[in-house]
Amino acid sequence: MYSLPSDRATVWKPGVTYNGGIPSPAWPVVKKITCTNTTADLVTVQNTINSSHLSNPTGAVVQLTSGTCNFNSGFVLIPSYTVLRGAGAGATIIAVTNGSKPANNAPGAHNDPAIIVGPARYLTSQAGSSNTGTSQSTLLTADVNFGDMSAQVTSAAGFHVGDFVLLDETSGASWQPDRAGTATSILAASDYRVTYQVHNPAYQYVDDPVAYPTTPTAANNFAGAGNGSDAASWFSRQDRMTSEIKQIASCGATSPGAPCSSTTIVFTTPAHISYRSGNIHYAELTSYSSAFVINGGVENLTVTGTDDDAIDVQWCARCWLKNVEVTQWLGHGVGFYNAFGSELRDSYVHDANWPVPGGGGYAIAVSTGSSEILVENSISIRANKVMVAQSGGAGSVIAYNYFDEGMVGSAASEEPGFQGWVEVGVNGSH
């Protein structure tokens, strides 16, 4: 009988369901809204979300009745301890009609998701870290080994008890033998933990744009590859694909919100892989430029027609999407970005408008360091990639779902000569 090696197994406690459960059934319905299918709907919904959160900051439900809500003018933000709940998938429809269209890779005038569970659409980030919302970093003074519950850092300044922080390391990539035989060598770490899609000789139409070599400096967070805007920074801080989000349990101080007084930072959950200090991998601990939203959710509704993702969960901890339907989108149907312990469950993501490689038709994405995510009891079909992990996924569980019909194009206009090709179903590393 096969036995999984101990270094390939980690604690199985992802999402919200397995950490006390989704709390919204006990929360009051503060306000019910009947949408008018006009552009006034977006402002009405957002204002109601905001006022409900202010009046019930420890748990509020905003209920949408059956009907269509017109979100052509933008998106709504879901704050902490707040749920946007419809009357059921297919009954309450969040519709964008000026967004994406089938068999078309161009965004419309909307050019946004419909719903963001998180503090903002974008956050200020460090140089070379445009998608992360990271703020300040400190080098580790010792390795964090797989399973460790703490990190030793150079400075604890700027960290607080309860903060969510990013633990990551540089790739340490250099030219290594190409084990696949595609080229003489490939840009990879010596242990191949990180392997760039960059070959020597170059592989035309396949290789990603990654500058190499790059001189590691404090200004680029000691990256050894990338230029701050190329593929080395698409889903992580520059050259720091190995990453996960942790929450600070204590650091000399123990009271929530108290500044750290010790350079020993203790986490609430263990490290899911090792992070190496020193002048090859330069492991760091990094703060975020905004507090995370906690316990925000979306339930019982459909989102359709969006053109830059449909529903995003970002800078969010213990957040959830439950019984949602996402269809006819451009980008990611459901995106987890810089998220911790959040989940998608009992949901249906299907029929991307542009099911073609390149990011325009992915169904479910776990990205930019997102950790301990749960995707369970859901259906994901008829997209290019039915799920994808992009520099994220540590400690996550994606199981007990139905994933099928991942494909490369569904019409000649989408991918000439390749329409109908079968795509990889489980993209665990991307």
XYZ file of C-alpha atoms in Angstrom:
430
model
C 0.000 0.000 0.000
C 1.296 3.448 -0.921
C 2.178 5.703 1.983
C 2.413 9.442 1.409
C 5.848 10.731 2.466
C 5.665 12.767 5.648
C 7.078 15.869 3.962
C 4.205 15.813 1.450
C 1.445 15.873 4.070
C 0.346 18.852 6.123
C -2.362 19.703 8.605
C -5.841 19.223 7.069
C -7.817 22.179 8.393
C -8.639 24.527 5.521
C -11.337 27.104 4.972
C -14.165 28.141 7.264
C -16.207 24.941 7.481
C -13.443 23.091 9.331
C -12.588 26.023 11.590
C -15.814 26.495 13.496
C -18.167 26.595 10.526
C -19.746 29.336 8.437
C -21.298 31.694 11.021
C -23.859 33.519 8.877
C -26.910 31.332 9.710
C -26.906 32.948 13.161
C -26.656 36.498 11.830
C -29.728 38.746 11.455
C -31.102 39.830 8.092
C -30.635 43.563 8.527
C -32.121 44.686 5.221
C -33.914 43.211 2.202
C -33.451 44.700 -1.258
C -35.481 44.209 -4.419
C -33.344 45.212 -7.376
C -34.831 47.219 -10.245
C -32.517 45.982 -13.033
C -31.264 49.547 -13.515
C -27.863 51.124 -12.927
C -29.169 52.415 -9.591
C -28.928 48.863 -8.214
C -25.179 48.937 -7.592
C -25.277 52.051 -5.405
C -28.326 50.769 -3.531
C -26.680 47.435 -2.763
C -23.338 48.952 -1.718
C -24.952 51.586 0.497
C -27.086 48.931 2.154
C -24.056 46.713 2.737
C -22.198 49.617 4.325
C -25.045 50.722 6.593
C -25.824 47.143 7.644
C -22.190 46.574 8.577
C -22.112 49.776 10.627
C -25.301 48.929 12.512
C -24.378 45.261 13.072
C -20.557 45.068 12.998
C -20.415 41.556 14.458
C -22.658 39.952 11.840
C -25.110 41.247 9.244
C -26.941 39.742 6.279
C -28.104 41.841 3.335
C -30.837 39.883 1.560
C -31.503 40.281 -2.162
C -34.919 39.073 -3.290
C -35.494 37.231 -6.566
C -34.769 39.264 -9.663
C -31.926 40.833 -11.631
C -29.484 43.359 -10.183
C -27.725 45.520 -12.770
C -24.035 45.966 -11.914
C -22.967 47.609 -15.182
C -21.427 50.547 -13.326
C -18.923 48.611 -11.209
C -18.649 46.212 -8.286
C -19.528 45.966 -4.605
C -17.133 45.451 -1.702
C -18.098 43.101 1.132
C -16.632 44.150 4.526
C -15.972 42.060 7.634
C -18.793 40.112 9.276
C -21.169 40.847 6.408
C -22.920 38.568 3.928
C -24.604 39.406 0.638
C -27.252 36.708 0.239
C -29.589 36.124 -2.681
C -32.801 34.132 -2.939
C -30.945 31.304 -4.666
C -28.624 30.707 -7.586
C -30.693 31.322 -10.702
C -33.253 33.322 -8.718
C -31.116 36.332 -7.795
C -28.925 37.313 -10.744
C -26.092 39.835 -10.592
C -25.910 40.792 -14.263
C -23.304 42.740 -16.196
C -24.485 43.410 -19.750
C -21.658 45.742 -20.789
C -18.929 43.233 -19.958
C -17.627 40.127 -21.713
C -19.245 38.318 -24.627
C -18.979 34.667 -25.726
C -16.028 33.832 -28.000
C -14.504 37.263 -27.434
C -11.368 38.043 -25.437
C -11.958 41.793 -25.218
C -13.330 43.275 -21.990
C -16.281 45.604 -22.250
C -16.853 48.999 -20.706
C -17.385 47.374 -17.293
C -13.863 45.874 -16.956
C -14.264 44.782 -13.334
C -15.499 41.875 -11.246
C -19.033 42.139 -9.881
C -18.271 41.339 -6.244
C -15.116 41.645 -4.147
C -15.016 40.145 -0.669
C -12.211 42.291 0.654
C -11.133 45.834 1.519
C -10.388 47.190 -1.964
C -9.969 46.483 -5.659
C -6.268 47.358 -5.455
C -3.842 48.108 -2.638
C -0.545 49.954 -2.640
C 2.268 47.408 -3.001
C 6.030 47.217 -2.829
C 8.019 47.639 -6.037
C 7.827 44.475 -8.143
C 4.837 43.280 -6.140
C 1.935 44.914 -7.947
C -0.656 42.238 -7.145
C 0.195 41.576 -3.507
C -0.655 44.669 -1.462
C 2.496 44.089 0.586
C 4.044 46.831 2.693
C 7.312 46.186 4.570
C 9.591 43.173 4.828
C 12.130 41.756 7.248
C 14.626 38.995 6.541
C 14.476 35.742 8.478
C 17.541 35.049 10.620
C 16.978 31.284 10.612
C 15.195 28.781 8.411
C 11.520 28.069 8.955
C 11.197 24.328 8.543
C 8.153 22.426 7.363
C 5.729 22.238 10.300
C 7.306 25.051 12.308
C 4.943 27.364 14.172
C 7.239 30.392 14.340
C 9.841 32.460 12.517
C 12.925 34.324 13.705
C 13.151 37.729 12.021
C 15.620 40.592 11.855
C 13.106 43.176 13.054
C 9.591 42.994 14.493
C 8.830 46.634 13.722
C 5.454 47.111 12.046
C 4.034 43.719 13.057
C 1.141 43.222 15.492
C -0.631 40.355 17.197
C -3.390 39.141 14.886
C -1.834 40.534 11.706
C -1.897 38.492 8.530
C 1.584 38.359 7.023
C 3.295 36.858 3.998
C 6.055 34.272 4.404
C 8.057 33.736 1.210
C 11.485 33.108 -0.336
C 13.214 33.784 -3.640
C 13.540 30.968 -6.145
C 17.336 30.793 -6.197
C 16.932 29.889 -9.863
C 19.843 29.487 -12.275
C 20.452 27.466 -15.412
C 19.867 23.772 -14.661
C 19.769 20.671 -16.887
C 16.402 20.445 -18.635
C 15.123 17.092 -17.418
C 12.308 17.137 -19.966
C 14.832 17.344 -22.801
C 13.101 20.291 -24.458
C 16.296 22.354 -24.362
C 19.820 22.112 -23.016
C 18.928 23.917 -19.801
C 16.038 25.515 -17.985
C 15.828 28.350 -15.454
C 15.149 26.553 -12.174
C 16.193 26.175 -8.571
C 18.881 23.566 -7.968
C 16.252 21.355 -6.299
C 13.674 22.236 -9.006
C 11.234 23.464 -6.362
C 10.663 26.449 -8.650
C 10.999 26.007 -12.413
C 10.436 28.909 -14.775
C 9.092 28.358 -18.281
C 12.369 29.742 -19.636
C 14.676 27.553 -21.736
C 18.179 27.791 -23.147
C 18.107 27.814 -26.144
C 14.856 29.770 -25.984
C 11.648 27.901 -26.829
C 9.697 30.222 -29.124
C 5.993 30.804 -28.317
C 6.374 28.802 -25.084
C 8.824 30.672 -22.877
C 7.536 33.314 -20.485
C 9.178 36.746 -20.306
C 11.569 36.588 -17.335
C 14.677 38.749 -17.045
C 17.745 36.789 -15.897
C 20.134 37.280 -14.227
C 18.991 39.973 -11.826
C 21.211 41.345 -9.069
C 19.585 40.778 -5.656
C 19.223 44.026 -3.697
C 17.069 45.247 -0.842
C 15.174 47.395 -3.363
C 13.959 44.334 -5.298
C 13.546 42.165 -2.176
C 16.656 40.214 -3.182
C 15.137 38.791 -6.364
C 17.515 36.867 -8.604
C 15.177 36.873 -11.603
C 12.636 39.220 -13.143
C 12.498 42.952 -13.723
C 9.551 43.827 -11.487
C 6.874 43.650 -14.171
C 7.519 40.421 -16.091
C 6.351 36.859 -15.372
C 8.458 36.649 -12.203
C 5.965 39.075 -10.620
C 2.675 38.013 -12.190
C 1.361 36.127 -9.141
C 3.840 36.886 -6.369
C 6.414 39.330 -5.150
C 9.282 39.359 -7.639
C 10.891 35.891 -7.864
C 9.046 34.725 -4.709
C 6.602 32.061 -5.897
C 7.079 29.878 -2.818
C 4.846 31.669 -0.357
C 2.039 31.393 2.149
C 0.007 33.648 4.408
C 0.226 33.276 8.173
C -1.534 34.939 11.098
C 0.508 36.170 14.056
C -0.580 34.511 17.317
C 2.049 36.151 19.537
C 5.366 37.976 19.303
C 6.376 38.876 22.829
C 3.001 40.605 23.030
C -0.174 38.510 23.180
C -3.067 40.993 23.174
C -4.824 41.404 19.789
C -3.487 44.438 17.971
C -0.489 44.902 20.269
C 2.829 45.754 18.571
C 5.330 42.915 18.467
C 8.061 43.191 21.091
C 10.007 40.064 20.151
C 11.731 38.949 16.964
C 10.234 35.490 17.485
C 6.955 35.595 15.559
C 4.570 32.769 16.492
C 1.887 31.717 13.986
C -1.589 30.248 14.417
C -0.923 27.456 11.896
C 2.248 25.595 10.860
C 4.423 26.341 7.854
C 3.366 24.089 4.983
C 6.826 24.034 3.355
C 10.296 25.163 4.410
C 11.538 28.739 3.963
C 15.283 29.226 3.801
C 17.199 32.169 5.196
C 20.569 33.283 3.874
C 21.901 34.674 0.615
C 20.354 32.173 -1.819
C 16.661 32.229 -0.916
C 16.441 35.322 1.315
C 13.301 34.200 3.163
C 11.275 37.142 4.476
C 8.204 37.977 6.510
C 6.138 40.820 5.061
C 3.204 42.892 6.272
C 0.258 44.065 4.176
C -0.761 47.654 3.509
C -4.340 47.051 4.711
C -6.040 45.051 7.413
C -7.763 41.932 6.083
C -11.520 41.591 5.870
C -12.630 38.783 8.194
C -15.780 36.668 7.844
C -17.214 38.232 4.708
C -19.387 36.125 2.453
C -21.566 35.758 -0.637
C -24.398 33.241 -0.762
C -27.244 32.007 -2.952
C -26.925 34.024 -6.154
C -25.716 34.006 -9.769
C -23.113 36.299 -11.344
C -22.943 36.590 -15.132
C -21.330 38.675 -17.867
C -18.299 40.110 -16.042
C -15.088 40.988 -17.850
C -12.285 41.074 -15.256
C -13.169 38.137 -12.988
C -16.623 37.537 -11.522
C -16.180 37.160 -7.743
C -12.857 37.856 -6.025
C -11.896 37.032 -2.445
C -8.822 39.125 -1.654
C -7.003 40.307 1.471
C -9.650 38.288 3.255
C -9.508 35.690 6.042
C -12.147 33.089 6.870
C -14.348 34.344 4.042
C -16.673 32.234 1.918
C -18.712 31.835 -1.241
C -21.584 29.392 -0.796
C -24.206 28.228 -3.276
C -23.119 30.698 -5.936
C -23.262 30.280 -9.692
C -20.738 32.003 -11.947
C -21.101 31.903 -15.717
C -20.027 33.771 -18.870
C -17.047 35.680 -17.518
C -13.627 36.852 -18.690
C -10.606 36.289 -16.424
C -11.177 34.124 -13.345
C -14.673 33.015 -12.428
C -13.733 32.828 -8.763
C -10.392 34.243 -7.668
C -8.715 33.854 -4.286
C -5.949 36.470 -4.073
C -3.880 37.072 -0.937
C -6.574 35.156 0.959
C -6.284 33.016 4.076
C -8.512 30.208 5.319
C -11.335 31.030 2.916
C -13.572 28.770 0.857
C -15.821 28.080 -2.106
C -18.458 25.438 -1.520
C -21.700 24.054 -2.949
C -21.227 26.184 -6.070
C -21.325 25.982 -9.874
C -18.745 27.710 -12.093
C -19.300 27.056 -15.781
C -19.061 28.263 -19.382
C -16.235 30.765 -19.587
C -16.641 33.220 -22.443
C -13.014 32.773 -23.584
C -11.815 29.219 -22.753
C -8.320 29.780 -24.158
C -4.875 29.600 -22.483
C -3.594 32.917 -21.200
C -5.807 33.670 -18.213
C -8.999 34.815 -19.912
C -11.087 31.745 -19.156
C -10.031 30.137 -15.877
C -12.794 28.941 -13.559
C -11.241 28.863 -10.066
C -7.884 30.424 -9.145
C -5.916 30.186 -5.901
C -3.315 32.892 -6.327
C -0.725 35.278 -4.841
C 0.117 33.395 -1.669
C -3.450 32.378 -0.815
C -3.252 29.648 1.805
C -5.433 27.107 3.577
C -8.211 27.545 1.005
C -11.047 25.026 0.766
C -12.927 24.233 -2.458
C -15.477 21.521 -1.758
C -18.714 20.070 -3.148
C -18.643 22.302 -6.223
C -18.834 21.911 -10.003
C -16.388 23.526 -12.419
C -16.850 22.804 -16.118
C -16.466 24.246 -19.596
C -13.552 26.598 -19.066
C -9.953 26.586 -20.198
C -8.556 25.655 -16.800
C -11.231 24.432 -14.424
C -8.899 25.282 -11.543
C -5.435 26.728 -11.259
C -2.936 27.489 -8.490
C -0.780 30.531 -9.220
C 1.972 30.977 -6.630
C -0.588 29.978 -4.024
C -2.320 27.042 -2.398
C -0.213 26.128 0.650
C -2.272 24.027 3.045
C -5.294 24.150 0.737
C -7.759 21.357 0.003
C -9.569 21.116 -3.322
C -11.575 17.928 -3.084
C -14.973 16.266 -3.421
C -15.842 18.349 -6.490
C -16.833 17.588 -10.084
C -14.358 19.113 -12.541
C -14.693 18.347 -16.260
C -14.581 19.729 -19.800
C -11.474 21.845 -19.420
C -10.683 22.750 -23.011
C -8.656 24.858 -25.388
C -11.252 26.892 -27.245
C -14.763 25.940 -28.222
C -14.975 27.795 -31.527
C -12.576 28.454 -34.380
C -12.513 32.156 -33.523
C -11.127 31.404 -30.070
C -8.133 29.192 -30.855
C -7.824 28.511 -34.591
C -6.777 24.943 -35.225
C -6.913 23.933 -31.569
C -10.581 24.243 -30.645
C -11.839 21.314 -28.644
C -8.433 20.249 -27.327
C -8.580 18.848 -23.814
C -6.924 20.988 -21.113
C -5.242 19.726 -17.946
C -7.878 19.281 -15.244
C -5.954 19.921 -12.029
C -3.387 22.704 -12.401
C -1.603 22.414 -9.086
C 1.343 24.583 -10.107
C 1.156 27.373 -12.648
